[in-house]
PDB file of C-alpha atoms and ligand atoms in Angstrom:
ATOM      1  CA  MET A   1     -45.992 -44.459 -58.227  1.00 97.00           C
ATOM      2  CA  ILE A   2     -48.191 -41.408 -57.533  1.00 97.00           C
ATOM      3  CA  LYS A   3     -50.779 -41.702 -54.780  1.00 96.00           C
ATOM      4  CA  GLY A   4     -52.515 -40.076 -51.921  1.00 97.00           C
ATOM      5  CA  LYS A   5     -52.154 -36.285 -51.311  1.00 97.00           C
ATOM      6  CA  HIS A   6     -49.581 -36.008 -53.953  1.00 97.00           C
ATOM      7  CA  ARG A   7     -51.951 -36.807 -56.853  1.00 97.00           C
ATOM      8  CA  GLU A   8     -53.210 -33.154 -56.835  1.00 97.00           C
ATOM      9  CA  ALA A   9     -49.799 -31.640 -57.278  1.00 97.00           C
ATOM     10  CA  PHE A  10     -48.911 -34.309 -60.028  1.00 97.00           C
ATOM     11  CA  ALA A  11     -52.293 -33.660 -61.751  1.00 97.00           C
ATOM     12  CA  ASP A  12     -51.203 -29.970 -61.793  1.00 97.00           C
ATOM     13  CA  LEU A  13     -47.933 -30.796 -63.528  1.00 97.00           C
ATOM     14  CA  VAL A  14     -49.863 -32.920 -66.122  1.00 96.00           C
ATOM     15  CA  LEU A  15     -52.169 -30.075 -66.740  1.00 96.00           C
ATOM     16  CA  GLU A  16     -49.178 -27.682 -67.143  1.00 96.00           C
ATOM     17  CA  ALA A  17     -47.611 -30.053 -69.738  1.00 96.00           C
ATOM     18  CA  MET A  18     -50.827 -30.117 -71.629  1.00 94.00           C
ATOM     19  CA  GLU A  19     -51.067 -26.326 -71.655  1.00 93.00           C
ATOM     20  CA  ARG A  20     -47.484 -26.219 -73.008  1.00 94.00           C
ATOM     21  CA  GLN A  21     -48.256 -28.744 -75.717  1.00 93.00           C
ATOM     22  CA  GLU A  22     -51.846 -28.045 -76.624  1.00 92.00           C
ATOM     23  CA  PRO A  23     -52.588 -24.362 -75.617  1.00 92.00           C
ATOM     24  CA  ASP A  24     -55.879 -24.402 -77.435  1.00 94.00           C
ATOM     25  CA  ALA A  25     -57.220 -27.695 -75.565  1.00 92.00           C
ATOM     26  CA  PRO A  26     -60.904 -27.016 -74.733  1.00 95.00           C
ATOM     27  CA  LYS A  27     -61.423 -26.415 -71.008  1.00 95.00           C
ATOM     28  CA  ALA A  28     -63.405 -29.575 -70.526  1.00 97.00           C
ATOM     29  CA  LYS A  29     -60.560 -31.696 -72.024  1.00 95.00           C
ATOM     30  CA  ARG A  30     -58.203 -29.822 -69.581  1.00 94.00           C
ATOM     31  CA  GLU A  31     -60.630 -30.400 -66.575  1.00 96.00           C
ATOM     32  CA  LYS A  32     -60.998 -34.286 -67.386  1.00 96.00           C
ATOM     33  CA  ARG A  33     -57.241 -34.696 -67.570  1.00 95.00           C
ATOM     34  CA  HIS A  34     -56.633 -32.929 -64.247  1.00 97.00           C
ATOM     35  CA  HIS A  35     -59.645 -34.770 -62.644  1.00 97.00           C
ATOM     36  CA  ARG A  36     -58.353 -38.199 -63.831  1.00 96.00           C
ATOM     37  CA  PHE A  37     -55.014 -37.648 -62.370  1.00 97.00           C
ATOM     38  CA  SER A  38     -55.970 -36.015 -59.060  1.00 98.00           C
ATOM     39  CA  THR A  39     -58.597 -38.783 -58.220  1.00 97.00           C
ATOM     40  CA  MET A  40     -57.277 -41.945 -59.656  1.00 97.00           C
ATOM     41  CA  PRO A  41     -56.522 -44.271 -56.592  1.00 97.00           C
ATOM     42  CA  ALA A  42     -53.143 -44.790 -57.869  1.00 97.00           C
ATOM     43  CA  ILE A  43     -51.000 -44.218 -60.854  1.00 98.00           C
ATOM     44  CA  ILE A  44     -47.983 -46.214 -61.944  1.00 98.00           C
ATOM     45  CA  ALA A  45     -45.462 -44.110 -64.002  1.00 98.00           C
ATOM     46  CA  LEU A  46     -43.793 -46.369 -66.626  1.00 98.00           C
ATOM     47  CA  GLY A  47     -40.186 -45.050 -66.286  1.00 97.00           C
ATOM     48  CA  MET A  48     -37.482 -45.866 -68.811  1.00 97.00           C
ATOM     49  CA  HIS A  49     -33.842 -45.268 -67.843  1.00 96.00           C
ATOM     50  CA  ILE A  50     -32.577 -45.497 -71.451  1.00 95.00           C
ATOM     51  CA  ARG A  51     -28.885 -46.089 -72.009  1.00 96.00           C
ATOM     52  CA  HIS A  52     -27.935 -45.122 -75.558  1.00 96.00           C
ATOM     53  CA  ASP A  53     -24.422 -46.421 -75.092  1.00 96.00           C
ATOM     54  CA  HIS A  54     -25.613 -49.863 -73.527  1.00 97.00           C
ATOM     55  CA  LYS A  55     -25.020 -53.233 -75.483  1.00 98.00           C
ATOM     56  CA  ILE A  56     -28.822 -53.822 -75.396  1.00 97.00           C
ATOM     57  CA  PRO A  57     -30.482 -51.722 -78.163  1.00 97.00           C
ATOM     58  CA  VAL A  58     -32.851 -49.062 -77.212  1.00 97.00           C
ATOM     59  CA  ILE A  59     -35.648 -50.793 -78.828  1.00 97.00           C
ATOM     60  CA  GLU A  60     -35.190 -53.743 -76.534  1.00 97.00           C
ATOM     61  CA  GLN A  61     -34.933 -51.564 -73.461  1.00 97.00           C
ATOM     62  CA  GLU A  62     -38.318 -49.935 -74.388  1.00 97.00           C
ATOM     63  CA  MET A  63     -39.884 -53.174 -75.104  1.00 97.00           C
ATOM     64  CA  THR A  64     -38.808 -54.569 -71.837  1.00 97.00           C
ATOM     65  CA  VAL A  65     -40.524 -51.667 -70.021  1.00 97.00           C
ATOM     66  CA  ALA A  66     -43.660 -52.489 -72.091  1.00 97.00           C
ATOM     67  CA  ALA A  67     -43.473 -56.159 -71.171  1.00 98.00           C
ATOM     68  CA  GLY A  68     -42.998 -55.329 -67.531  1.00 98.00           C
ATOM     69  CA  ALA A  69     -46.015 -53.022 -67.745  1.00 98.00           C
ATOM     70  CA  MET A  70     -48.242 -55.894 -69.358  1.00 98.00           C
ATOM     71  CA  ASN A  71     -47.201 -58.118 -66.435  1.00 98.00           C
ATOM     72  CA  VAL A  72     -48.175 -55.261 -63.934  1.00 98.00           C
ATOM     73  CA  LEU A  73     -51.668 -55.167 -65.729  1.00 98.00           C
ATOM     74  CA  ASN A  74     -52.098 -58.878 -65.664  1.00 98.00           C
ATOM     75  CA  ALA A  75     -51.089 -59.001 -61.942  1.00 98.00           C
ATOM     76  CA  LEU A  76     -53.455 -56.065 -61.074  1.00 98.00           C
ATOM     77  CA  HIS A  77     -56.401 -57.875 -62.880  1.00 96.00           C
ATOM     78  CA  ALA A  78     -55.393 -61.183 -61.303  1.00 97.00           C
ATOM     79  CA  GLU A  79     -55.724 -59.620 -57.695  1.00 97.00           C
ATOM     80  CA  GLY A  80     -59.217 -58.033 -58.621  1.00 95.00           C
ATOM     81  CA  PHE A  81     -57.926 -54.481 -59.428  1.00 96.00           C
ATOM     82  CA  GLY A  82     -58.378 -52.699 -62.802  1.00 96.00           C
ATOM     83  CA  GLY A  83     -55.491 -51.171 -64.615  1.00 97.00           C
ATOM     84  CA  MET A  84     -55.611 -49.023 -67.718  1.00 96.00           C
ATOM     85  CA  TRP A  85     -52.484 -48.065 -69.682  1.00 98.00           C
ATOM     86  CA  VAL A  86     -52.659 -44.359 -70.846  1.00 96.00           C
ATOM     87  CA  THR A  87     -50.325 -42.326 -72.919  1.00 95.00           C
ATOM     88  CA  GLY A  88     -50.548 -38.852 -74.683  1.00 92.00           C
ATOM     89  CA  PRO A  89     -48.077 -35.952 -75.696  1.00 92.00           C
ATOM     90  CA  PHE A  90     -47.758 -34.898 -72.104  1.00 93.00           C
ATOM     91  CA  CYS A  91     -45.648 -38.143 -71.582  1.00 95.00           C
ATOM     92  CA  GLU A  92     -42.992 -36.410 -73.776  1.00 95.00           C
ATOM     93  CA  ASP A  93     -42.857 -33.354 -71.577  1.00 96.00           C
ATOM     94  CA  ARG A  94     -39.387 -32.714 -70.199  1.00 96.00           C
ATOM     95  CA  VAL A  95     -40.676 -30.992 -67.032  1.00 96.00           C
ATOM     96  CA  LEU A  96     -42.847 -33.791 -66.128  1.00 96.00           C
ATOM     97  CA  LEU A  97     -40.212 -36.264 -66.741  1.00 97.00           C
ATOM     98  CA  ASP A  98     -37.668 -34.399 -64.791  1.00 97.00           C
ATOM     99  CA  ALA A  99     -40.093 -34.293 -61.749  1.00 96.00           C
ATOM    100  CA  LEU A 100     -40.355 -37.891 -61.893  1.00 97.00           C
ATOM    101  CA  GLY A 101     -36.616 -38.440 -61.778  1.00 97.00           C
ATOM    102  CA  LEU A 102     -36.082 -39.264 -65.411  1.00 97.00           C
ATOM    103  CA  PRO A 103     -33.544 -36.770 -66.852  1.00 95.00           C
ATOM    104  CA  GLU A 104     -32.413 -37.027 -70.398  1.00 95.00           C
ATOM    105  CA  PRO A 105     -32.551 -39.563 -72.183  1.00 95.00           C
ATOM    106  CA  GLY A 106     -34.998 -40.856 -69.600  1.00 96.00           C
ATOM    107  CA  ARG A 107     -38.556 -41.242 -70.888  1.00 96.00           C
ATOM    108  CA  ILE A 108     -41.960 -42.797 -69.889  1.00 97.00           C
ATOM    109  CA  ALA A 109     -43.946 -45.418 -71.673  1.00 98.00           C
ATOM    110  CA  GLY A 110     -47.073 -44.055 -70.283  1.00 98.00           C
ATOM    111  CA  PHE A 111     -48.892 -44.366 -66.983  1.00 98.00           C
ATOM    112  CA  ILE A 112     -50.987 -47.408 -65.564  1.00 98.00           C
ATOM    113  CA  PHE A 113     -54.072 -46.098 -63.789  1.00 98.00           C
ATOM    114  CA  VAL A 114     -55.043 -48.432 -60.987  1.00 98.00           C
ATOM    115  CA  GLY A 115     -58.199 -48.719 -59.245  1.00 97.00           C
ATOM    116  CA  THR A 116     -61.143 -51.267 -58.372  1.00 96.00           C
ATOM    117  CA  PRO A 117     -63.623 -51.754 -61.249  1.00 93.00           C
ATOM    118  CA  GLU A 118     -67.264 -50.594 -60.591  1.00 93.00           C
ATOM    119  CA  LYS A 119     -68.718 -52.337 -63.500  1.00 92.00           C
ATOM    120  CA  VAL A 120     -67.944 -55.224 -65.980  1.00 89.00           C
ATOM    121  CA  ILE A 121     -66.834 -53.733 -69.231  1.00 86.00           C
ATOM    122  CA  GLU A 122     -68.157 -55.333 -72.329  1.00 93.00           C
ATOM    123  CA  ASP A 123     -65.383 -56.701 -74.527  1.00 93.00           C
ATOM    124  CA  ARG A 124     -64.968 -55.017 -77.841  1.00 94.00           C
ATOM    125  CA  LYS A 125     -65.285 -56.785 -81.281  1.00 95.00           C
ATOM    126  CA  ARG A 126     -62.033 -58.465 -82.052  1.00 95.00           C
ATOM    127  CA  PRO A 127     -60.092 -58.649 -85.260  1.00 95.00           C
ATOM    128  CA  ASP A 128     -59.965 -62.203 -86.852  1.00 96.00           C
ATOM    129  CA  ILE A 129     -56.875 -63.881 -85.690  1.00 96.00           C
ATOM    130  CA  ASP A 130     -56.519 -65.550 -88.949  1.00 95.00           C
ATOM    131  CA  ASP A 131     -55.510 -62.186 -90.419  1.00 96.00           C
ATOM    132  CA  TYR A 132     -52.543 -61.875 -87.816  1.00 96.00           C
ATOM    133  CA  PHE A 133     -51.158 -65.552 -87.616  1.00 96.00           C
ATOM    134  CA  ALA A 134     -49.601 -67.730 -90.254  1.00 95.00           C
ATOM    135  CA  ILE A 135     -47.196 -70.639 -90.449  1.00 96.00           C
ATOM    136  CA  TRP A 136     -44.349 -69.863 -92.822  1.00 97.00           C
ATOM    137  CA  LYS A 137     -44.119 -72.482 -95.567  1.00 97.00           C
ATOM    138  CA  GLY A 138     -41.160 -71.272 -97.597  1.00 98.00           C
ATOM    139  CA  GLU A 139     -43.006 -68.540 -99.401  1.00 97.00           C
ATOM    140  CA  THR A 140     -43.428 -64.890 -98.376  1.00 96.00           C
ATOM    141  CA  ILE A 141     -46.487 -64.620 -96.168  1.00 95.00           C
ATOM    142  CA  VAL A 142     -49.120 -62.049 -97.096  1.00 93.00           C
ATOM    143  CA  PHE A 143     -51.229 -61.328 -94.003  1.00 95.00           C
ATOM    144  CA  GLY A 144     -54.939 -60.697 -94.331  1.00 93.00           C
ATOM    145  CA  ALA A 145     -54.377 -57.765 -92.120  1.00 95.00           C
ATOM    146  CA  ASP A 146     -52.260 -55.940 -94.764  1.00 93.00           C
ATOM    147  CA  ALA A 147     -54.773 -56.548 -97.518  1.00 86.00           C
ATOM    148  CA  ASP A 148     -56.417 -53.580 -99.186  1.00 73.00           C
TER     149      ASP A 148
HETATM  150  C1  LIG B 201     -48.811 -48.184 -75.091  1.00 55.58           C
HETATM  151  C2  LIG B 201     -50.482 -48.108 -74.756  1.00 55.58           C
HETATM  152  C3  LIG B 201     -50.932 -46.800 -74.656  1.00 55.58           C
HETATM  153  C4  LIG B 201     -52.325 -46.709 -74.387  1.00 55.58           C
HETATM  154  N1  LIG B 201     -53.002 -45.539 -74.249  1.00 55.58           N
HETATM  155  C5  LIG B 201     -54.118 -45.436 -73.936  1.00 55.58           C
HETATM  156  C6  LIG B 201     -54.916 -44.088 -73.728  1.00 55.58           C
HETATM  157  O1  LIG B 201     -54.013 -43.100 -73.858  1.00 55.58           O
HETATM  158  N2  LIG B 201     -56.095 -43.998 -73.603  1.00 55.58           N
HETATM  159  C7  LIG B 201     -56.756 -45.103 -73.334  1.00 55.58           C
HETATM  160  O2  LIG B 201     -58.033 -45.145 -73.055  1.00 55.58           O
HETATM  161  N3  LIG B 201     -56.243 -46.356 -73.579  1.00 55.58           N
HETATM  162  C8  LIG B 201     -54.866 -46.516 -73.799  1.00 55.58           C
HETATM  163  N4  LIG B 201     -54.356 -47.752 -74.023  1.00 55.58           N
HETATM  164  C9  LIG B 201     -55.253 -48.947 -73.849  1.00 55.58           C
HETATM  165  C10 LIG B 201     -55.687 -49.507 -75.265  1.00 55.58           C
HETATM  166  O3  LIG B 201     -56.484 -48.522 -75.873  1.00 55.58           O
HETATM  167  C11 LIG B 201     -56.410 -50.856 -74.978  1.00 55.58           C
HETATM  168  O4  LIG B 201     -57.662 -50.679 -74.287  1.00 55.58           O
HETATM  169  C12 LIG B 201     -55.539 -51.883 -74.155  1.00 55.58           C
HETATM  170  O5  LIG B 201     -54.377 -52.101 -74.917  1.00 55.58           O
HETATM  171  C13 LIG B 201     -56.331 -53.227 -74.104  1.00 55.58           C
HETATM  172  O6  LIG B 201     -56.757 -53.615 -75.188  1.00 55.58           O
HETATM  173  P1  LIG B 201     -58.254 -54.211 -75.312  1.00 55.58           P
HETATM  174  O7  LIG B 201     -59.076 -52.912 -75.007  1.00 55.58           O
HETATM  175  O8  LIG B 201     -58.392 -54.198 -76.895  1.00 55.58           O
HETATM  176  O9  LIG B 201     -58.277 -55.327 -74.525  1.00 55.58           O
HETATM  177  C14 LIG B 201     -52.995 -47.914 -74.209  1.00 55.58           C
HETATM  178  C15 LIG B 201     -52.570 -49.297 -74.457  1.00 55.58           C
HETATM  179  C16 LIG B 201     -51.189 -49.291 -74.758  1.00 55.58           C
HETATM  180  C17 LIG B 201     -50.420 -50.625 -74.885  1.00 55.58           C
END
């Protein structure tokens, strides 16, 4: 977790990662990224200590972190906080990962921004569940979501 006075230095690292990967990023985008990381009440880094030689396949190790992250989000919201999962190319930056104590093949599944919501966010329009759910009846399922 990154919080308190260390946010500023961490935001500098994020910005440096961005400058390595997107040297042409506009100033406004760079400033917004730095501002978010330096002012967010708390930031949870979703670290993955991947083991390529482990009996658990890498995809399961990664999905485990994602499932844990979802539980963290649910817990935050249940306790009245707000959480937002963010990713970006900077999550692949080796300098940033090393600073977080995640040397190769360590990675992160992103960050969860943590705060207290200032307003109720309107829900977005949701896809039709019938396009994504089916009961298998012996025939190959064709999902509406895959229709042209
Ligand atoms: C792996 C992952 C990465 C995400 N990265 C971002 C991101 O970089 N920026 C962002 O605004 N939201 C990000 N989100 C949040 C999603 O856009 C979305 O808001 C969230 O999954 C909740 O879904 P809903 O808004 O449809 O309820 C991410 C979510 C996940 C699961």
